[in-house]
């Protein structure tokens, strides 16, 4: 990702420091919990801070306008599999 959220120039630099025992994996802002997590087929998708904040705030804004959606943990599941075209009702 090389987002720079940890203060390093790239992910390789932070990884080297982690291996050398000079840094901890929790310093990676893309892997740390920022209120939103996306997984596809059970595999977590790393998000840089900008994308994480964008998704979090966008979804929070949309959900706040729905009746009965108060504060708390939200779980959204979405199937992105290709879907066949809807059948024509004329034949």
GROMACS .gro file of C-alpha atoms in nm:
model
   91
    1UNK     CA    1   0.000   0.000   0.000
    2UNK     CA    2   0.280   0.241   0.091
    3UNK     CA    3   0.023   0.479   0.245
    4UNK     CA    4   0.274   0.645   0.478
    5UNK     CA    5   0.033   0.628   0.772
    6UNK     CA    6   0.301   0.477   0.995
    7UNK     CA    7   0.549   0.754   0.915
    8UNK     CA    8   0.781   0.537   0.704
    9UNK     CA    9   0.853   0.597   0.337
   10UNK     CA   10   0.705   0.259   0.239
   11UNK     CA   11   0.577  -0.072   0.374
   12UNK     CA   12   0.913  -0.240   0.314
   13UNK     CA   13   1.081  -0.003   0.559
   14UNK     CA   14   0.829  -0.081   0.836
   15UNK     CA   15   0.851  -0.456   0.763
   16UNK     CA   16   1.230  -0.441   0.798
   17UNK     CA   17   1.197  -0.267   1.134
   18UNK     CA   18   0.943  -0.524   1.252
   19UNK     CA   19   1.173  -0.812   1.158
   20UNK     CA   20   1.465  -0.639   1.333
   21UNK     CA   21   1.254  -0.595   1.647
   22UNK     CA   22   1.263  -0.214   1.623
   23UNK     CA   23   0.891  -0.175   1.546
   24UNK     CA   24   0.565  -0.359   1.608
   25UNK     CA   25   0.308  -0.472   1.352
   26UNK     CA   26   0.051  -0.258   1.536
   27UNK     CA   27   0.226   0.046   1.387
   28UNK     CA   28   0.084  -0.045   1.046
   29UNK     CA   29  -0.219   0.180   1.011
   30UNK     CA   30  -0.356  -0.025   0.721
   31UNK     CA   31  -0.376  -0.336   0.941
   32UNK     CA   32  -0.496  -0.162   1.256
   33UNK     CA   33  -0.864  -0.144   1.335
   34UNK     CA   34  -1.005   0.191   1.227
   35UNK     CA   35  -1.370   0.106   1.267
   36UNK     CA   36  -1.412  -0.076   0.935
   37UNK     CA   37  -1.290  -0.407   0.799
   38UNK     CA   38  -1.348  -0.561   0.459
   39UNK     CA   39  -1.288  -0.926   0.381
   40UNK     CA   40  -1.339  -1.103   0.051
   41UNK     CA   41  -1.378  -1.480   0.059
   42UNK     CA   42  -1.247  -1.481   0.417
   43UNK     CA   43  -0.934  -1.279   0.334
   44UNK     CA   44  -0.896  -0.934   0.491
   45UNK     CA   45  -0.842  -0.652   0.244
   46UNK     CA   46  -0.594  -0.397   0.382
   47UNK     CA   47  -0.719  -0.039   0.367
   48UNK     CA   48  -0.508   0.272   0.389
   49UNK     CA   49  -0.631   0.541   0.631
   50UNK     CA   50  -0.791   0.755   0.358
   51UNK     CA   51  -1.000   0.468   0.214
   52UNK     CA   52  -1.088   0.342   0.562
   53UNK     CA   53  -1.213   0.685   0.670
   54UNK     CA   54  -1.396   0.738   0.339
   55UNK     CA   55  -1.583   0.408   0.364
   56UNK     CA   56  -1.654   0.446   0.734
   57UNK     CA   57  -1.794   0.799   0.703
   58UNK     CA   58  -1.989   0.724   0.383
   59UNK     CA   59  -2.158   0.415   0.528
   60UNK     CA   60  -2.220   0.586   0.861
   61UNK     CA   61  -2.388   0.876   0.681
   62UNK     CA   62  -2.608   0.649   0.470
   63UNK     CA   63  -2.707   0.432   0.766
   64UNK     CA   64  -2.791   0.732   0.984
   65UNK     CA   65  -3.077   0.818   0.749
   66UNK     CA   66  -3.236   0.473   0.784
   67UNK     CA   67  -3.508   0.431   1.043
   68UNK     CA   68  -3.402   0.210   1.331
   69UNK     CA   69  -3.027   0.234   1.268
   70UNK     CA   70  -2.872   0.369   1.583
   71UNK     CA   71  -2.516   0.361   1.706
   72UNK     CA   72  -2.344   0.026   1.742
   73UNK     CA   73  -2.173  -0.245   1.546
   74UNK     CA   74  -2.294  -0.280   1.187
   75UNK     CA   75  -2.244  -0.587   0.971
   76UNK     CA   76  -2.293  -0.564   0.595
   77UNK     CA   77  -2.260  -0.865   0.365
   78UNK     CA   78  -2.253  -0.828  -0.009
   79UNK     CA   79  -2.227  -1.089  -0.283
   80UNK     CA   80  -2.032  -0.951  -0.578
   81UNK     CA   81  -2.065  -1.265  -0.787
   82UNK     CA   82  -2.172  -1.214  -1.146
   83UNK     CA   83  -2.545  -1.234  -1.175
   84UNK     CA   84  -2.729  -1.346  -1.485
   85UNK     CA   85  -2.935  -1.090  -1.671
   86UNK     CA   86  -3.297  -1.066  -1.555
   87UNK     CA   87  -3.535  -1.268  -1.768
   88UNK     CA   88  -3.747  -1.077  -2.018
   89UNK     CA   89  -4.108  -1.102  -1.906
   90UNK     CA   90  -4.217  -1.101  -2.272
   91UNK     CA   91  -4.069  -1.431  -2.357
   0.00000   0.00000   0.00000
